[in-house]
């Protein structure tokens, strides 16, 4: 065991994996690389049960998978990564599970903020949280704000974590915000024009921080969007894998990019026809 806690065979294996990924990146870079990849991370609890992990162990494995996926996306030059971590409907789960996920979030953010495990900062990734954040517990809300502030200056890539998010809530929020601004006494954005346009709503969507996703990947074999990025996904390549989220590997991302490249000209043509 060496001083950073990683033994020699593990280090050699990691380096081998790195060179293999470099080779894949240079091959894939011959074609178009997606700008924005979004993930519906499904299957953490099933993974936890399958692997006989303690309560919450599936979500811990899910968080590790997210960090690795962001690393692979960075290596591929993907500028925007979005993860659907927790929907507003997930608040209907047992209070113990909701608390366990919030606690995990606080714990992982604290680690990220310390110099011990600041993976996202080391990759130059800005972390942003999207959704109805007022639903978060106070410690989770404080942690989220601190992480967003600490990574605000990173510009290599943007990781958006959708938490307490649903598309329907996002659209309602954007419409309400548009009306509020147009009807405000000083008409912040209205300037006498009360007509609500698509651009007005788009400006106030939680996901206005990123362009429309090129790819949405859903794990665990589901074929639904589950109220995720409905406004933004009319020209998105949808890909599902039967693997549970924590079991996702670099190869799944490679497969998804290849599928995107095969459909690229068709999707670009459809965008222009809109
Ligand atoms: C979906 O699997 C996953 C969740 C609802 C929670 C995901 C949360 C994390 C990975 C932790 C987030 C932490 C940070 C810092 C972002 P599921 O629970 O629906 O699993 P199932 O499909 O097997 O029931």
Short mmCIF file of C-alpha atoms and ligand atoms in Angstrom, two decimals:
data_model
loop_
_atom_site.label_atom_id
_atom_site.label_comp_id
_atom_site.label_asym_id
_atom_site.label_seq_id
_atom_site.Cartn_x
_atom_site.Cartn_y
_atom_site.Cartn_z
CA UNK A 1 0.00 0.00 0.00
CA UNK A 2 1.39 3.42 -0.93
CA UNK A 3 1.03 6.71 0.93
CA UNK A 4 -2.16 7.82 -0.87
CA UNK A 5 -3.85 4.54 0.10
CA UNK A 6 -3.90 3.07 -3.43
CA UNK A 7 -1.97 -0.14 -3.97
CA UNK A 8 0.27 -0.81 -6.98
CA UNK A 9 -1.96 -3.24 -8.96
CA UNK A 10 -4.93 -0.85 -8.59
CA UNK A 11 -2.78 2.05 -9.82
CA UNK A 12 -1.58 0.04 -12.86
CA UNK A 13 -5.17 -0.97 -13.68
CA UNK A 14 -6.34 2.67 -13.39
CA UNK A 15 -3.54 3.85 -15.73
CA UNK A 16 -4.39 1.07 -18.23
CA UNK A 17 -8.04 2.15 -18.14
CA UNK A 18 -6.96 5.76 -18.67
CA UNK A 19 -4.89 4.94 -21.79
CA UNK A 20 -7.71 2.80 -23.18
CA UNK A 21 -10.14 5.69 -22.66
CA UNK A 22 -7.70 8.10 -24.36
CA UNK A 23 -7.69 5.80 -27.38
CA UNK A 24 -11.50 5.69 -27.41
CA UNK A 25 -11.74 9.48 -27.07
CA UNK A 26 -9.48 10.08 -30.06
CA UNK A 27 -11.51 7.59 -32.13
CA UNK A 28 -14.91 9.06 -31.14
CA UNK A 29 -13.64 12.62 -31.68
CA UNK A 30 -13.57 11.97 -35.43
CA UNK A 31 -17.37 12.38 -35.30
CA UNK A 32 -19.58 14.97 -33.56
CA UNK A 33 -19.32 15.00 -29.77
CA UNK A 34 -22.53 15.82 -27.87
CA UNK A 35 -22.55 19.13 -26.02
CA UNK A 36 -25.02 18.04 -23.33
CA UNK A 37 -25.71 14.57 -21.92
CA UNK A 38 -28.42 14.07 -19.28
CA UNK A 39 -28.91 10.99 -17.10
CA UNK A 40 -32.01 9.58 -15.42
CA UNK A 41 -30.24 7.68 -12.65
CA UNK A 42 -32.61 4.82 -11.93
CA UNK A 43 -31.95 1.61 -10.00
CA UNK A 44 -29.94 2.59 -6.90
CA UNK A 45 -32.19 0.74 -4.43
CA UNK A 46 -32.34 -2.41 -6.59
CA UNK A 47 -28.53 -2.33 -6.84
CA UNK A 48 -28.24 -1.99 -3.07
CA UNK A 49 -30.50 -5.04 -2.58
CA UNK A 50 -28.72 -7.06 -5.27
CA UNK A 51 -25.32 -6.39 -3.66
CA UNK A 52 -26.65 -6.85 -0.07
CA UNK A 53 -25.60 -3.31 0.90
CA UNK A 54 -26.77 -1.49 4.05
CA UNK A 55 -29.67 0.93 3.85
CA UNK A 56 -28.61 3.79 1.60
CA UNK A 57 -25.69 1.77 0.18
CA UNK A 58 -27.28 1.77 -3.28
CA UNK A 59 -27.39 5.57 -3.27
CA UNK A 60 -23.74 5.76 -2.15
CA UNK A 61 -22.83 3.52 -5.10
CA UNK A 62 -25.03 5.72 -7.30
CA UNK A 63 -23.12 8.83 -6.26
CA UNK A 64 -19.80 7.13 -7.06
CA UNK A 65 -21.18 6.17 -10.49
CA UNK A 66 -22.15 9.81 -11.06
CA UNK A 67 -18.63 11.02 -10.26
CA UNK A 68 -17.12 8.48 -12.67
CA UNK A 69 -19.63 9.37 -15.39
CA UNK A 70 -18.74 13.08 -15.05
CA UNK A 71 -15.05 12.11 -15.39
CA UNK A 72 -15.76 10.12 -18.60
CA UNK A 73 -17.83 13.00 -19.98
CA UNK A 74 -14.98 15.43 -19.23
CA UNK A 75 -12.49 13.18 -21.00
CA UNK A 76 -14.79 13.14 -24.03
CA UNK A 77 -15.07 16.93 -24.02
CA UNK A 78 -18.80 16.98 -23.14
CA UNK A 79 -19.40 20.46 -21.73
CA UNK A 80 -22.78 19.95 -19.99
CA UNK A 81 -23.79 16.97 -17.85
CA UNK A 82 -27.15 16.82 -16.09
CA UNK A 83 -28.26 14.22 -13.53
CA UNK A 84 -31.83 13.65 -12.39
CA UNK A 85 -31.11 12.84 -8.75
CA UNK A 86 -34.41 13.36 -6.93
CA UNK A 87 -37.86 14.24 -8.22
CA UNK A 88 -40.56 16.12 -6.32
CA UNK A 89 -42.51 12.82 -6.33
CA UNK A 90 -39.60 11.13 -4.51
CA UNK A 91 -40.58 13.12 -1.40
CA UNK A 92 -43.46 10.60 -1.10
CA UNK A 93 -40.91 7.91 -0.14
CA UNK A 94 -40.56 6.98 3.53
CA UNK A 95 -39.26 9.84 5.73
CA UNK A 96 -36.26 7.64 6.67
CA UNK A 97 -35.24 7.22 3.03
CA UNK A 98 -35.72 10.92 2.21
CA UNK A 99 -33.62 11.81 5.28
CA UNK A 100 -30.98 9.25 4.29
CA UNK A 101 -30.64 10.79 0.78
CA UNK A 102 -30.49 14.35 2.18
CA UNK A 103 -27.83 13.26 4.73
CA UNK A 104 -25.86 11.55 1.99
CA UNK A 105 -26.01 14.70 -0.09
CA UNK A 106 -24.72 16.82 2.81
CA UNK A 107 -21.95 14.29 3.53
CA UNK A 108 -20.81 14.11 -0.11
CA UNK A 109 -20.91 17.89 -0.50
CA UNK A 110 -18.83 18.32 2.68
CA UNK A 111 -16.28 15.88 1.22
CA UNK A 112 -16.28 17.80 -2.06
CA UNK A 113 -15.78 21.08 -0.19
CA UNK A 114 -12.86 19.68 1.78
CA UNK A 115 -9.55 19.27 0.01
CA UNK A 116 -9.71 15.49 0.60
CA UNK A 117 -12.13 14.52 -2.17
CA UNK A 118 -12.83 17.62 -4.26
CA UNK A 119 -13.21 15.62 -7.48
CA UNK A 120 -15.44 18.08 -9.32
CA UNK A 121 -13.23 21.08 -8.58
CA UNK A 122 -10.13 19.17 -9.64
CA UNK A 123 -11.86 18.46 -12.96
CA UNK A 124 -12.76 22.16 -13.33
CA UNK A 125 -16.48 21.37 -13.06
CA UNK A 126 -18.99 23.93 -11.85
CA UNK A 127 -21.82 22.26 -9.92
CA UNK A 128 -25.30 23.73 -10.14
CA UNK A 129 -28.52 22.46 -8.52
CA UNK A 130 -31.82 22.87 -10.38
CA UNK A 131 -35.30 22.42 -9.00
CA UNK A 132 -37.62 23.56 -6.24
CA UNK A 133 -34.74 23.85 -3.80
CA UNK A 134 -36.90 25.31 -1.04
CA UNK A 135 -38.13 21.72 -0.48
CA UNK A 136 -34.68 20.66 0.73
CA UNK A 137 -33.91 20.31 4.43
CA UNK A 138 -32.06 23.34 5.84
CA UNK A 139 -28.66 21.55 6.16
CA UNK A 140 -29.02 20.23 2.58
CA UNK A 141 -29.97 23.67 1.29
CA UNK A 142 -26.97 25.27 3.05
CA UNK A 143 -24.61 22.60 1.68
CA UNK A 144 -25.97 23.01 -1.86
CA UNK A 145 -25.50 26.80 -1.73
CA UNK A 146 -21.94 26.41 -0.44
CA UNK A 147 -21.03 23.94 -3.20
CA UNK A 148 -22.54 26.15 -5.92
CA UNK A 149 -20.59 29.15 -4.59
CA UNK A 150 -17.35 27.18 -4.19
CA UNK A 151 -17.44 25.87 -7.78
CA UNK A 152 -18.90 28.99 -9.45
CA UNK A 153 -15.52 29.93 -10.93
CA UNK A 154 -14.95 26.53 -12.63
CA UNK A 155 -15.52 26.73 -16.35
CA UNK A 156 -14.40 23.46 -17.99
CA UNK A 157 -17.85 21.87 -17.65
CA UNK A 158 -21.20 22.32 -15.90
CA UNK A 159 -22.76 19.54 -13.85
CA UNK A 160 -26.41 20.28 -13.14
CA UNK A 161 -27.99 18.12 -10.46
CA UNK A 162 -31.77 18.15 -10.71
CA UNK A 163 -33.00 17.82 -7.16
CA UNK A 164 -36.63 18.35 -6.05
CA UNK A 165 -37.24 18.69 -9.78
CA UNK A 166 -40.05 17.81 -12.18
CA UNK A 167 -40.62 19.29 -15.62
CA UNK A 168 -44.19 20.25 -14.85
CA UNK A 169 -43.08 22.20 -11.78
CA UNK A 170 -40.28 23.79 -13.84
CA UNK A 171 -42.76 24.98 -16.49
CA UNK A 172 -45.30 26.27 -13.95
CA UNK A 173 -42.50 28.09 -12.11
CA UNK A 174 -41.26 29.67 -15.38
CA UNK A 175 -44.78 30.81 -16.37
CA UNK A 176 -45.40 32.27 -12.89
CA UNK A 177 -42.04 34.05 -12.92
CA UNK A 178 -42.70 35.47 -16.41
CA UNK A 179 -46.13 36.81 -15.35
CA UNK A 180 -44.74 38.19 -12.09
CA UNK A 181 -42.09 40.16 -13.96
CA UNK A 182 -44.44 41.37 -16.69
CA UNK A 183 -47.10 42.48 -14.22
CA UNK A 184 -44.69 44.03 -11.69
CA UNK A 185 -45.38 47.75 -11.13
CA UNK A 186 -41.97 48.63 -12.59
CA UNK A 187 -42.45 45.97 -15.33
CA UNK A 188 -39.00 44.41 -14.93
CA UNK A 189 -39.27 42.70 -18.32
CA UNK A 190 -42.69 43.73 -19.61
CA UNK A 191 -42.12 47.28 -20.81
CA UNK A 192 -45.82 47.57 -21.60
CA UNK A 193 -45.89 44.27 -23.52
CA UNK A 194 -47.94 41.69 -21.62
CA UNK A 195 -47.83 38.96 -24.30
CA UNK A 196 -46.10 35.82 -22.96
CA UNK A 197 -43.70 34.39 -25.56
CA UNK A 198 -41.84 31.07 -25.65
CA UNK A 199 -38.55 32.95 -25.10
CA UNK A 200 -39.95 34.54 -21.91
CA UNK A 201 -40.72 31.14 -20.44
CA UNK A 202 -37.42 29.62 -21.58
CA UNK A 203 -35.51 32.34 -19.77
CA UNK A 204 -37.07 31.31 -16.45
CA UNK A 205 -36.79 27.52 -16.72
CA UNK A 206 -34.59 25.94 -14.03
CA UNK A 207 -32.61 24.34 -16.84
CA UNK A 208 -31.94 27.65 -18.62
CA UNK A 209 -28.33 27.17 -17.44
CA UNK A 210 -27.68 24.60 -20.19
CA UNK A 211 -28.57 24.08 -23.85
CA UNK A 212 -31.12 21.35 -24.80
CA UNK A 213 -29.66 17.89 -24.16
CA UNK A 214 -28.31 15.95 -27.16
CA UNK A 215 -28.72 12.66 -25.32
CA UNK A 216 -30.86 11.50 -22.38
CA UNK A 217 -29.73 8.18 -20.93
CA UNK A 218 -32.08 6.23 -18.69
CA UNK A 219 -30.87 3.20 -16.78
CA UNK A 220 -32.62 0.10 -15.37
CA UNK A 221 -34.60 -0.63 -18.51
CA UNK A 222 -37.31 2.02 -18.07
CA UNK A 223 -38.60 3.74 -21.21
CA UNK A 224 -40.21 6.80 -19.60
CA UNK A 225 -38.98 10.35 -19.21
CA UNK A 226 -40.53 10.44 -15.72
CA UNK A 227 -41.27 14.19 -15.88
CA UNK A 228 -37.66 15.05 -16.74
CA UNK A 229 -36.72 17.81 -19.20
CA UNK A 230 -39.99 17.52 -21.16
CA UNK A 231 -39.69 21.10 -22.47
CA UNK A 232 -36.11 20.56 -23.66
CA UNK A 233 -36.18 17.08 -25.19
CA UNK A 234 -38.08 17.25 -28.50
CA UNK A 235 -34.88 16.69 -30.52
CA UNK A 236 -32.98 14.61 -28.00
CA UNK A 237 -31.63 11.13 -28.68
CA UNK A 238 -33.19 8.89 -26.01
CA UNK A 239 -31.19 5.86 -24.94
CA UNK A 240 -32.05 3.25 -22.33
CA UNK A 241 -29.84 0.62 -20.75
CA UNK A 242 -31.02 -2.37 -18.75
CA UNK A 243 -28.12 -1.93 -16.26
CA UNK A 244 -28.89 -0.36 -12.90
CA UNK A 245 -27.38 3.14 -12.53
CA UNK A 246 -24.50 2.18 -10.16
CA UNK A 247 -23.45 -0.52 -12.66
CA UNK A 248 -23.02 1.94 -15.55
CA UNK A 249 -19.57 2.02 -17.10
CA UNK A 250 -17.59 4.03 -19.60
CA UNK A 251 -18.70 1.56 -22.31
CA UNK A 252 -22.34 2.58 -21.90
CA UNK A 253 -21.39 6.20 -22.53
CA UNK A 254 -19.33 5.19 -25.57
CA UNK A 255 -22.30 3.23 -26.94
CA UNK A 256 -24.61 6.21 -26.36
CA UNK A 257 -22.23 8.60 -28.16
CA UNK A 258 -21.96 6.19 -31.11
CA UNK A 259 -25.76 6.05 -31.32
CA UNK A 260 -25.91 9.88 -31.17
CA UNK A 261 -23.33 10.10 -33.97
CA UNK A 262 -25.37 7.68 -36.13
CA UNK A 263 -28.49 9.87 -35.66
CA UNK A 264 -26.70 13.23 -35.74
CA UNK A 265 -27.59 14.42 -39.25
CA UNK A 266 -31.22 13.29 -38.87
CA UNK A 267 -31.56 15.19 -35.54
CA UNK A 268 -29.86 18.29 -36.95
CA UNK A 269 -32.26 18.25 -39.96
CA UNK A 270 -35.26 17.95 -37.61
CA UNK A 271 -34.03 20.92 -35.52
CA UNK A 272 -33.91 23.10 -38.66
CA UNK A 273 -37.44 22.01 -39.71
CA UNK A 274 -38.99 23.23 -36.45
C1 LIG B 1 -32.88 6.60 -8.20
O1 LIG B 1 -32.82 5.24 -7.85
C2 LIG B 1 -32.00 7.46 -7.31
C3 LIG B 1 -32.45 8.35 -6.40
C4 LIG B 1 -33.88 8.63 -6.20
C5 LIG B 1 -31.52 9.13 -5.52
C6 LIG B 1 -30.20 9.47 -6.15
C7 LIG B 1 -29.36 10.22 -5.20
C8 LIG B 1 -28.02 10.21 -5.19
C9 LIG B 1 -27.19 9.44 -6.15
C10 LIG B 1 -27.28 11.02 -4.14
C11 LIG B 1 -27.23 12.43 -4.58
C12 LIG B 1 -26.15 13.16 -3.95
C13 LIG B 1 -25.62 14.26 -4.52
C14 LIG B 1 -24.54 15.03 -3.84
C15 LIG B 1 -26.07 14.72 -5.82
P1 LIG B 1 -34.05 4.60 -7.04
O2 LIG B 1 -33.90 4.96 -5.60
O3 LIG B 1 -35.33 5.04 -7.69
O4 LIG B 1 -33.81 3.06 -7.22
P2 LIG B 1 -34.88 1.95 -7.72
O5 LIG B 1 -35.23 2.34 -9.13
O6 LIG B 1 -34.11 0.68 -7.65
O7 LIG B 1 -36.04 2.01 -6.77
#
